[in-house]
Amino acid sequence: MLTEILSNFSEDELLDFLPKSSINFALDLDESDTNLQAKSFNKMHLARVVASVKQVDFIFDKHLRNKLIERLSSQLIVNLFPSFNLQVKDVKPKHYDAIISWSEENLEDFASVLGLAELYNSQLRQKDEFESLTHIEPAYGLYPYQQDINRQVFCSLKAEKERVLIHLPTGAGKTRTAMNIACEHLRESPTNVVLWLADREELCSQAYEEFSKAWKSLGNRSTSLYGFYSSSSESLSGIDSGFVVAGLHKFLSLRKSDSRQLKLLYKELAEKVTLVIFDEAHKAVAPKFQEVVQDFITDKSFHADLIGLTATPGRSYSAEGLSVEDERLANFFYNNKVSMKIPGYLSPIDYLVEQGYLAKANFKSLNYNHSTIAAYELRDAGGVETMTTLANNLERNRKIVDTIIDECNQNSQIIVFACTVEHGINLATALSYKGIKAASIDSKNDTPESRRAKIAQYKNGELQVLVNFNVLTAGFDAPKTNVTIIAKPMNSLVQYLQMAGRAMRGYKSGGNRECNIYTVMDNIPEFQSISLAFSYWNDMWAEKETK
């Protein structure tokens, strides 16, 4: 239906829906026609590409939605809106105005009219304002290695070490392990309060939903779950027990607030929290984040333990060895780390893959002809100039697109990490041009609603490829993903592992037996397997198992 409506637009109008650079990008990559003059979208092909790339936006973007409605033919008005009881000759401007007004209040019904009702499935139905207080009535088990981590953590805290970092590989279940610890802590006293800290909405949302599932199986009473992140308007007042999910940026704004009342409520919460869990704990020593953490664990008049969660217990990678930042992180957690130690295995990764908890990762390099890139164009390693140069390199992009198409022909589910915002849009456009169901997401162009919608489409299988720029490195759970394309060069081992880990969920957890990790211009050659990366920072930590 969307394509049919778009066919009422002229070619020039359809071209305006997409960046001109994206159109040229798709055409340049098309080698099926060597006649450059003949290369172009025909109108229906163009309408299909626009419908694929901008599908979500025609629902959630008011400007585009209205533009679409205004272009409905009189016959479509009669067919799609029988409640008007009109003949074609009776359709007037007032009917278009009525549809525009109606659609703004009834997005779900409007999506259904377009044949896109699946965008409003159960995974998508999230409110603009979070349901910030949920009463949960009391499965949710742990794998053996997670049970061992759980035991080590409680032994460490009972020995009054106060701070401990949980180090588990990406995909090994850090969140589930931590939720069991949180539930056990809440069961110990009806006045205990667990504070879960994370710096991104996706991580906060994941924790909010995961605790709800965990407490239904592990709880011993009704408790309260509070969400204080993103657009939540929940007040901090009256929190005497339960589980609080808080965004670090939200708390940072509270610390800077001029409101005495807000600062008082923040201080009162700090006095009631008994356990702090910091997700992505390698960020805990970032100066501003560290200030927030210390508000809850360092005051002499009250006490809260601290648990950190990470797949990479370090802040950076350096060829010269462990950095000053790595030392600061280790010291912040009192050099107290609990991790996996499996007898008979050199690395826990080998055990997790063999047992089916993680997928076997096949690391593959995507090589292309670098001769067209001058050295001076890459002088700002990791900077805007370098990223833009790589994003615009035709040979590099052909290699990426061809690899994606080959994997799509094998029914793979693919996450792509692009160099820039424009690169992500261009790749999604080129793939749609080739008939691949693809979309791009980024924090610049997407609203929270459109971002959730596209992620839901990907998880449901409506999209085969999701291209992103700086969005899906963490807090994203789509177990069926079996291919990751890392098309963004970096010197951060932390980010590299997070990206690679998006495809590594094992079959025992609803994922795959094997996965492919493609790296374009792999600039971390020392790490050809995650096994080596997992143990990189271990020398910084005193891993003495508590008896």
Coordinates of C-alpha atoms in Angstrom, one line a residue:
M1 CA 0.0 0.0 0.0
L2 CA 2.8 2.4 0.9
T3 CA 4.5 1.8 -2.5
E4 CA 1.1 2.4 -4.3
I5 CA 0.7 5.7 -2.5
L6 CA 4.2 6.8 -3.3
S7 CA 3.7 6.1 -6.9
N8 CA 1.5 9.2 -7.0
F9 CA 4.6 11.3 -6.4
S10 CA 6.8 12.5 -9.2
E11 CA 10.3 11.1 -9.6
D12 CA 11.8 14.4 -8.4
E13 CA 9.5 14.4 -5.3
L14 CA 10.5 10.8 -4.6
L15 CA 14.2 11.7 -4.9
D16 CA 13.7 14.4 -2.3
F17 CA 12.8 11.8 0.3
L18 CA 16.4 10.5 0.2
P19 CA 19.8 12.3 0.4
K20 CA 21.1 12.8 -3.1
S21 CA 24.4 11.3 -1.9
S22 CA 22.6 8.1 -1.0
I23 CA 21.0 7.8 -4.4
N24 CA 24.4 8.4 -6.1
F25 CA 25.9 6.0 -3.7
A26 CA 23.5 3.2 -4.6
L27 CA 23.9 3.9 -8.4
D28 CA 27.7 4.0 -8.2
L29 CA 27.7 0.6 -6.5
D30 CA 25.4 -1.0 -9.2
E31 CA 27.7 -2.8 -11.6
S32 CA 24.9 -4.5 -13.4
D33 CA 24.8 -1.8 -16.0
T34 CA 28.1 -0.5 -17.3
N35 CA 26.5 2.4 -19.2
L36 CA 26.7 5.3 -16.7
Q37 CA 24.2 7.3 -18.6
A38 CA 21.6 4.6 -18.3
K39 CA 22.0 4.2 -14.6
S40 CA 19.0 5.5 -12.8
F41 CA 16.0 4.5 -10.7
N42 CA 12.8 4.0 -12.7
K43 CA 9.8 5.5 -10.9
M44 CA 8.3 2.3 -9.4
H45 CA 11.8 1.1 -8.3
L46 CA 12.4 4.4 -6.7
A47 CA 9.0 4.2 -4.9
R48 CA 9.9 0.8 -3.5
V49 CA 13.2 2.0 -2.3
V50 CA 11.7 5.0 -0.5
A51 CA 9.0 2.8 1.0
S52 CA 11.6 0.4 2.3
V53 CA 14.1 3.0 3.7
K54 CA 11.5 5.5 5.0
Q55 CA 8.8 3.1 6.1
V56 CA 8.9 3.9 9.8
D57 CA 9.3 7.6 9.2
F58 CA 6.0 7.8 7.3
I59 CA 4.3 6.8 10.5
F60 CA 6.3 8.6 13.2
D61 CA 7.5 11.7 11.4
K62 CA 4.5 14.1 11.3
H63 CA 5.8 16.1 8.3
L64 CA 6.3 13.0 6.2
R65 CA 3.0 11.5 7.4
N66 CA 1.0 14.5 6.4
K67 CA 2.8 14.7 3.0
L68 CA 1.8 11.1 2.4
I69 CA -1.9 11.8 3.3
E70 CA -2.1 14.9 1.1
R71 CA -1.0 12.8 -1.9
L72 CA -3.7 10.1 -1.5
S73 CA -5.9 9.8 -4.6
S74 CA -9.6 10.3 -4.3
Q75 CA -10.1 6.6 -5.0
L76 CA -7.7 5.6 -2.2
I77 CA -9.6 7.9 0.2
V78 CA -12.8 6.1 -0.7
N79 CA -11.2 2.6 -0.4
L80 CA -9.1 3.2 2.8
F81 CA -11.7 5.2 4.7
P82 CA -15.1 3.6 4.1
S83 CA -16.5 5.3 7.2
F84 CA -16.6 8.6 5.2
N85 CA -19.2 6.9 3.0
L86 CA -18.0 8.9 0.0
Q87 CA -18.0 8.6 -3.8
V88 CA -14.8 9.6 -5.6
K89 CA -16.4 12.8 -6.8
D90 CA -17.4 13.8 -3.3
V91 CA -13.8 13.8 -1.8
K92 CA -13.0 17.3 -0.6
P93 CA -10.0 19.0 1.1
K94 CA -11.8 18.8 4.5
H95 CA -11.6 15.0 4.3
Y96 CA -7.8 15.2 3.9
D97 CA -7.7 17.5 6.9
A98 CA -9.8 15.1 8.9
I99 CA -7.5 12.2 8.1
I100 CA -4.4 14.3 9.1
S101 CA -6.0 15.2 12.4
W102 CA -7.1 11.6 13.0
S103 CA -3.8 10.0 12.2
E104 CA -1.9 12.1 14.8
E105 CA -4.1 10.6 17.5
N106 CA -4.3 7.1 16.1
L107 CA -0.9 6.1 14.8
E108 CA -1.6 2.4 15.3
D109 CA -4.7 2.5 13.2
F110 CA -2.9 4.7 10.6
A111 CA -0.1 2.1 10.4
S112 CA -2.8 -0.6 9.9
V113 CA -4.3 1.3 7.0
L114 CA -0.9 1.3 5.3
G115 CA -0.5 -2.4 6.0
L116 CA 2.2 -1.8 8.6
A117 CA 0.4 -3.0 11.7
E118 CA 3.3 -5.2 12.7
L119 CA 5.2 -2.1 13.7
Y120 CA 2.8 -2.0 16.7
N121 CA 3.4 -5.5 17.9
S122 CA 4.0 -6.3 21.6
Q123 CA 7.7 -5.5 21.5
L124 CA 7.0 -2.0 20.1
R125 CA 4.3 -0.9 22.5
Q126 CA 6.4 1.3 24.7
K127 CA 5.0 4.6 26.1
D128 CA 6.7 8.0 25.6
E129 CA 6.6 8.3 29.4
F130 CA 7.8 5.1 31.1
E131 CA 5.6 3.2 33.4
S132 CA 7.9 4.0 36.3
L133 CA 6.3 2.1 39.1
T134 CA 5.3 -1.5 38.8
H135 CA 4.2 -3.8 41.6
I136 CA 5.4 -7.3 40.8
E137 CA 4.0 -10.5 42.3
P138 CA 6.4 -13.2 42.9
A139 CA 11.9 -19.6 35.6
Y140 CA 14.8 -17.5 35.9
G141 CA 17.7 -19.9 36.5
L142 CA 21.5 -19.6 36.2
Y143 CA 24.0 -21.7 34.3
P144 CA 26.6 -23.4 36.5
Y145 CA 29.3 -20.8 35.8
Q146 CA 26.8 -18.0 36.6
Q147 CA 26.0 -19.7 39.9
D148 CA 29.7 -19.8 40.7
I149 CA 30.0 -16.1 39.9
N150 CA 27.0 -15.4 42.2
R151 CA 28.6 -17.3 45.0
Q152 CA 32.0 -15.6 44.6
V153 CA 30.3 -12.1 44.7
F154 CA 28.4 -12.8 47.9
C155 CA 31.5 -14.3 49.6
S156 CA 33.5 -11.2 48.6
L157 CA 30.9 -8.8 49.9
K158 CA 30.4 -10.7 53.2
A159 CA 34.2 -10.5 53.6
E160 CA 33.6 -6.7 53.7
K161 CA 35.5 -6.0 50.5
E162 CA 32.6 -3.7 49.6
R163 CA 33.4 -3.4 45.9
V164 CA 33.6 -6.2 43.3
L165 CA 33.7 -6.3 39.5
I166 CA 32.1 -9.1 37.5
H167 CA 34.0 -10.0 34.4
L168 CA 32.1 -12.1 31.9
P169 CA 32.4 -12.3 28.1
T170 CA 29.8 -10.5 26.0
G171 CA 26.8 -12.8 25.6
A172 CA 27.6 -14.9 28.7
G173 CA 24.8 -13.4 30.8
K174 CA 26.1 -10.6 33.0
T175 CA 22.7 -9.1 33.3
R176 CA 21.0 -12.3 34.4
T177 CA 23.7 -13.1 36.8
A178 CA 23.5 -9.6 38.4
M179 CA 19.7 -9.8 38.6
N180 CA 19.9 -13.0 40.7
I181 CA 22.3 -11.2 43.0
A182 CA 20.0 -8.2 43.2
C183 CA 17.0 -10.3 44.0
E184 CA 18.9 -12.2 46.7
H185 CA 19.9 -8.9 48.2
L186 CA 16.3 -7.6 48.2
R187 CA 15.1 -10.8 49.8
E188 CA 17.5 -10.3 52.7
S189 CA 15.6 -7.2 54.0
P190 CA 12.3 -5.5 53.1
T191 CA 14.0 -2.1 53.4
N192 CA 16.9 -2.9 51.0
V193 CA 17.2 -0.7 47.8
V194 CA 19.2 -1.7 44.8
L195 CA 20.3 1.1 42.4
W196 CA 21.1 0.0 38.9
L197 CA 23.2 2.6 37.0
A198 CA 23.8 2.8 33.2
D199 CA 24.6 5.6 30.8
R200 CA 22.3 4.7 27.9
E201 CA 18.5 4.3 27.4
E202 CA 18.9 0.8 25.9
L203 CA 20.8 -0.4 28.9
C204 CA 18.3 1.1 31.3
S205 CA 15.3 -0.4 29.4
Q206 CA 17.0 -3.8 29.3
A207 CA 17.6 -3.7 33.1
Y208 CA 14.0 -2.5 33.8
E209 CA 12.5 -5.3 31.8
E210 CA 14.9 -8.0 33.1
F211 CA 14.3 -7.2 36.7
S212 CA 10.6 -7.5 36.2
K213 CA 11.1 -11.0 34.8
A214 CA 13.6 -12.0 37.5
W215 CA 11.5 -10.9 40.5
K216 CA 8.4 -12.8 39.3
S217 CA 10.4 -16.0 39.7
L218 CA 12.9 -15.1 42.5
G219 CA 11.0 -12.6 44.7
N220 CA 9.5 -13.4 48.1
R221 CA 7.1 -10.5 48.3
S222 CA 5.6 -7.7 46.3
T223 CA 8.2 -5.0 45.5
S224 CA 8.6 -1.8 43.5
L225 CA 10.4 -1.2 40.3
Y226 CA 11.3 2.4 39.5
G227 CA 12.5 3.7 36.1
F228 CA 14.4 7.0 36.3
Y229 CA 15.9 7.6 32.9
S230 CA 15.2 9.0 29.4
S231 CA 11.8 10.7 29.4
S232 CA 10.6 9.3 32.7
S233 CA 8.9 11.8 35.0
E234 CA 8.9 9.5 38.1
S235 CA 9.7 11.3 41.3
L236 CA 12.5 10.1 43.6
S237 CA 10.3 10.7 46.6
G238 CA 8.9 7.8 48.7
I239 CA 11.5 5.2 47.6
D240 CA 11.9 3.0 50.7
S241 CA 12.6 -0.3 49.1
G242 CA 12.9 -2.1 45.8
F243 CA 14.8 -1.7 42.5
V244 CA 15.7 1.6 40.9
V245 CA 17.0 1.8 37.3
A246 CA 18.7 5.2 36.8
G247 CA 20.3 6.8 33.9
L248 CA 23.6 8.4 34.8
H249 CA 22.9 11.5 32.7
K250 CA 19.6 11.9 34.5
F251 CA 21.4 11.8 37.8
L252 CA 24.1 14.2 36.6
S253 CA 21.4 16.8 35.8
L254 CA 20.0 16.3 39.3
R255 CA 23.4 17.0 40.8
K256 CA 23.6 20.3 38.9
S257 CA 20.0 21.3 39.5
D258 CA 19.2 24.6 41.3
S259 CA 16.2 23.0 43.0
R260 CA 16.8 22.4 46.7
Q261 CA 13.9 19.9 46.7
L262 CA 15.4 17.8 44.0
K263 CA 18.8 17.8 45.6
L264 CA 17.2 16.8 48.9
L265 CA 15.3 13.9 47.3
Y266 CA 18.6 12.8 45.6
K267 CA 20.4 12.8 49.0
E268 CA 17.5 10.9 50.7
L269 CA 17.8 8.2 48.0
A270 CA 21.5 8.0 48.5
E271 CA 20.9 7.3 52.2
K272 CA 18.5 4.4 51.4
V273 CA 20.4 2.6 48.7
T274 CA 22.1 -0.6 50.0
L275 CA 23.6 -2.0 46.8
V276 CA 24.8 -0.2 43.6
I277 CA 25.2 -2.1 40.4
F278 CA 27.0 -0.3 37.6
D279 CA 26.5 -1.7 34.1
E280 CA 29.3 -1.2 31.6
A281 CA 31.6 -0.7 34.7
H282 CA 34.7 0.2 32.6
K283 CA 33.1 3.6 32.5
A284 CA 32.9 4.0 36.2
V285 CA 36.0 6.1 36.5
A286 CA 34.9 8.6 34.0
P287 CA 35.1 11.8 36.2
K288 CA 31.4 12.7 36.1
F289 CA 30.1 9.2 36.4
Q290 CA 32.5 8.5 39.3
E291 CA 31.0 11.5 41.2
V292 CA 27.5 9.9 40.9
V293 CA 28.7 6.5 42.1
Q294 CA 30.6 8.0 45.0
D295 CA 27.4 9.9 46.1
F296 CA 25.9 6.5 47.0
I297 CA 28.9 4.5 48.4
T298 CA 31.3 6.8 50.2
D299 CA 29.3 8.7 52.9
K300 CA 30.3 7.5 56.4
S301 CA 26.8 7.8 57.8
F302 CA 25.4 5.0 55.5
H303 CA 26.8 2.1 53.5
A304 CA 26.2 0.6 50.0
D305 CA 28.2 -2.1 48.3
L306 CA 29.2 -1.7 44.7
I307 CA 29.1 -4.3 41.9
G308 CA 30.4 -3.6 38.4
L309 CA 29.6 -5.5 35.3
T310 CA 31.8 -5.6 32.2
A311 CA 33.1 -7.8 29.4
T312 CA 36.2 -5.6 29.2
P313 CA 37.6 -4.7 32.6
G314 CA 39.8 -1.9 31.2
R315 CA 39.4 1.5 29.8
S316 CA 41.7 1.2 26.8
Y317 CA 44.1 -0.8 24.7
S318 CA 47.7 0.2 24.2
A319 CA 50.5 -1.6 22.5
E320 CA 52.7 -0.5 25.3
G321 CA 50.6 -2.4 27.9
L322 CA 48.1 -1.5 30.6
S323 CA 47.3 2.1 30.8
V324 CA 47.0 4.6 33.7
E325 CA 43.2 4.5 33.2
D326 CA 43.2 0.7 33.5
E327 CA 45.0 1.1 36.8
R328 CA 42.5 3.6 38.0
L329 CA 39.6 1.3 37.2
A330 CA 41.3 -1.6 39.0
N331 CA 42.0 0.5 42.0
F332 CA 38.4 1.9 42.1
F333 CA 37.1 -1.7 42.5
Y334 CA 39.9 -2.5 45.1
N335 CA 41.5 -4.8 42.5
N336 CA 38.7 -7.2 43.3
K337 CA 37.4 -9.0 40.2
V338 CA 35.5 -12.3 40.0
S339 CA 35.6 -14.1 36.7
M340 CA 35.2 -17.5 35.1
K341 CA 37.8 -20.2 35.8
I342 CA 37.0 -23.5 34.1
P343 CA 39.3 -26.4 34.9
G344 CA 40.8 -27.9 31.8
Y345 CA 40.2 -24.8 29.6
L346 CA 42.8 -22.1 28.9
S347 CA 40.1 -19.6 28.2
P348 CA 36.5 -19.4 29.4
I349 CA 35.5 -18.5 25.8
D350 CA 36.5 -22.0 24.7
Y351 CA 34.3 -23.5 27.4
L352 CA 31.3 -21.3 26.6
V353 CA 31.5 -22.0 22.9
E354 CA 31.9 -25.8 23.4
Q355 CA 28.9 -25.9 25.7
G356 CA 26.8 -23.8 23.4
Y357 CA 26.5 -20.7 25.6
L358 CA 28.3 -18.6 23.0
A359 CA 28.4 -19.0 19.2
K360 CA 31.8 -19.9 17.7
A361 CA 33.1 -16.7 16.2
N362 CA 34.6 -16.8 12.7
F363 CA 36.7 -13.7 12.4
K364 CA 37.1 -12.6 8.8
S365 CA 38.9 -9.6 7.3
L366 CA 37.3 -7.6 4.4
N367 CA 40.2 -6.5 2.2
Y368 CA 40.0 -4.1 -0.7
N369 CA 42.2 -2.0 -2.8
H370 CA 43.6 0.8 -0.6
S371 CA 45.6 2.5 -3.4
T372 CA 43.0 5.2 -4.0
I373 CA 43.3 6.5 -0.4
A374 CA 46.2 8.9 0.1
A375 CA 48.1 8.6 3.4
Y376 CA 47.3 12.3 4.3
E377 CA 43.6 11.5 4.2
L378 CA 44.0 9.1 7.2
R379 CA 46.2 11.3 9.3
D380 CA 43.6 12.0 12.0
A381 CA 43.2 8.3 12.9
G382 CA 39.7 7.8 14.2
G383 CA 38.8 11.4 13.4
V384 CA 36.1 12.9 11.2
E385 CA 38.3 13.3 8.1
T386 CA 39.4 9.7 8.2
M387 CA 35.9 8.4 8.8
T388 CA 34.5 10.5 6.0
T389 CA 37.2 9.4 3.6
L390 CA 36.6 5.7 4.3
A391 CA 32.8 6.2 4.2
N392 CA 33.0 7.6 0.7
N393 CA 35.5 5.1 -0.8
L394 CA 33.7 3.2 -3.6
E395 CA 35.8 0.0 -3.6
R396 CA 35.4 -0.3 0.2
N397 CA 31.7 0.2 0.1
R398 CA 31.3 -2.3 -2.8
K399 CA 33.1 -4.9 -0.7
I400 CA 30.8 -4.2 2.3
V401 CA 27.6 -4.3 0.3
D402 CA 28.7 -7.4 -1.7
T403 CA 29.5 -9.2 1.6
I404 CA 26.1 -8.3 3.1
I405 CA 24.3 -9.5 0.0
D406 CA 26.2 -12.8 0.1
E407 CA 25.2 -13.3 3.8
C408 CA 21.6 -12.3 3.1
N409 CA 21.4 -15.0 0.4
Q410 CA 22.2 -17.4 3.3
N411 CA 19.3 -16.0 5.4
S412 CA 21.7 -14.3 7.9
Q413 CA 20.6 -11.6 10.3
I414 CA 23.1 -8.8 10.1
I415 CA 24.2 -5.8 12.2
V416 CA 26.4 -3.3 10.5
F417 CA 28.5 -0.6 12.2
A418 CA 29.0 2.4 9.9
C419 CA 31.7 5.0 9.8
T420 CA 29.4 8.0 10.0
V421 CA 25.7 8.9 10.1
E422 CA 25.6 9.5 6.4
H423 CA 27.5 6.2 5.8
G424 CA 24.8 4.3 7.6
I425 CA 22.0 5.9 5.6
N426 CA 23.9 5.3 2.4
L427 CA 24.5 1.7 3.1
A428 CA 20.8 1.1 4.0
T429 CA 19.7 2.9 0.8
A430 CA 22.1 0.9 -1.4
L431 CA 20.9 -2.4 0.2
S432 CA 17.3 -1.5 -0.3
Y433 CA 18.1 -0.7 -3.9
K434 CA 19.4 -4.2 -4.2
G435 CA 16.2 -5.6 -2.8
I436 CA 17.5 -6.2 0.8
K437 CA 15.2 -5.4 3.7
A438 CA 17.4 -2.9 5.5
A439 CA 17.2 0.3 7.6
S440 CA 19.6 2.6 9.4
I441 CA 19.5 4.1 12.9
D442 CA 21.4 6.8 14.5
S443 CA 21.0 9.3 17.3
K444 CA 20.9 12.3 15.0
N445 CA 18.0 11.5 12.7
D446 CA 15.9 9.0 14.7
T447 CA 13.4 9.8 17.4
P448 CA 13.2 7.3 20.4
E449 CA 10.0 6.0 18.8
S450 CA 11.4 5.4 15.3
R451 CA 14.5 3.8 16.9
R452 CA 12.4 1.4 18.9
A453 CA 10.3 0.7 15.9
K454 CA 13.2 -0.2 13.6
I455 CA 14.8 -2.4 16.3
A456 CA 11.5 -4.2 16.8
Q457 CA 11.3 -4.7 13.0
Y458 CA 14.8 -6.2 13.0
K459 CA 14.0 -8.5 16.0
N460 CA 10.8 -9.7 14.3
G461 CA 12.6 -10.5 11.1
E462 CA 10.9 -7.8 9.0
L463 CA 14.4 -6.3 8.5
Q464 CA 17.3 -8.5 7.6
V465 CA 20.0 -5.8 8.0
L466 CA 20.2 -3.1 10.6
V467 CA 22.9 -0.5 9.9
N468 CA 23.8 1.8 12.8
F469 CA 26.2 4.5 13.8
N470 CA 27.1 4.6 17.5
V471 CA 23.8 3.1 18.7
L472 CA 24.0 -0.7 19.0
T473 CA 27.3 -1.3 20.7
A474 CA 25.7 -2.3 24.0
G475 CA 22.3 -2.9 25.5
F476 CA 21.0 -4.5 22.4
D477 CA 19.7 -8.1 22.6
A478 CA 18.8 -9.8 19.3
P479 CA 19.9 -13.5 19.7
K480 CA 19.2 -14.4 16.1
T481 CA 21.9 -12.0 14.9
N482 CA 24.6 -14.2 13.4
V483 CA 26.7 -11.7 11.4
T484 CA 28.4 -8.5 12.4
I485 CA 30.1 -6.2 9.9
I486 CA 32.5 -3.8 11.7
A487 CA 32.9 -1.2 9.0
K488 CA 34.1 1.5 11.4
P489 CA 37.8 1.4 12.2
M490 CA 38.8 2.0 15.8
N491 CA 41.6 1.6 18.3
S492 CA 39.3 0.8 21.2
L493 CA 39.3 -2.9 22.2
V494 CA 36.3 -2.2 24.4
Q495 CA 34.1 -1.1 21.5
Y496 CA 35.5 -3.8 19.2
L497 CA 34.4 -6.5 21.6
Q498 CA 31.0 -5.0 22.2
M499 CA 30.4 -4.8 18.4
A500 CA 31.6 -8.4 17.8
G501 CA 29.5 -9.6 20.7
R502 CA 26.2 -8.6 19.1
A503 CA 26.4 -11.8 17.1
M504 CA 27.8 -14.2 19.7
R505 CA 24.7 -15.4 21.5
G506 CA 24.9 -19.2 21.6
Y507 CA 22.2 -21.7 20.7
K508 CA 21.4 -22.6 24.4
S509 CA 20.3 -19.0 24.8
G510 CA 18.2 -18.8 21.6
G511 CA 21.2 -17.8 19.4
N512 CA 23.4 -19.7 16.9
R513 CA 26.1 -22.3 16.9
E514 CA 28.4 -20.1 14.8
C515 CA 28.7 -16.5 13.8
N516 CA 30.7 -14.4 11.3
I517 CA 32.5 -11.3 12.4
Y518 CA 33.7 -9.3 9.4
T519 CA 36.2 -6.5 10.1
V520 CA 37.0 -3.9 7.4
M521 CA 40.6 -2.5 7.8
D522 CA 41.1 -4.5 10.9
N523 CA 43.3 -2.2 13.0
I524 CA 43.6 -4.5 16.0
P525 CA 45.6 -7.3 14.3
E526 CA 46.9 -8.6 17.7
F527 CA 43.4 -9.8 18.6
Q528 CA 42.2 -12.4 16.1
S529 CA 40.1 -14.1 18.7
I530 CA 38.0 -13.0 21.6
S531 CA 39.8 -15.6 23.8
L532 CA 43.0 -13.5 23.7
A533 CA 41.0 -10.3 24.3
F534 CA 39.2 -11.7 27.3
S535 CA 42.4 -12.2 29.2
Y536 CA 44.2 -9.0 28.1
W537 CA 43.5 -7.0 31.3
N538 CA 43.7 -9.9 33.8
D539 CA 47.2 -8.9 35.0
M540 CA 45.7 -5.8 36.5
W541 CA 43.5 -7.7 38.8
A542 CA 43.9 -9.9 41.9
E543 CA 41.7 -12.8 40.9
K544 CA 41.8 -14.8 44.1
E545 CA 38.8 -17.0 44.5
T546 CA 37.1 -16.5 47.8
K547 CA 36.7 -19.8 49.7

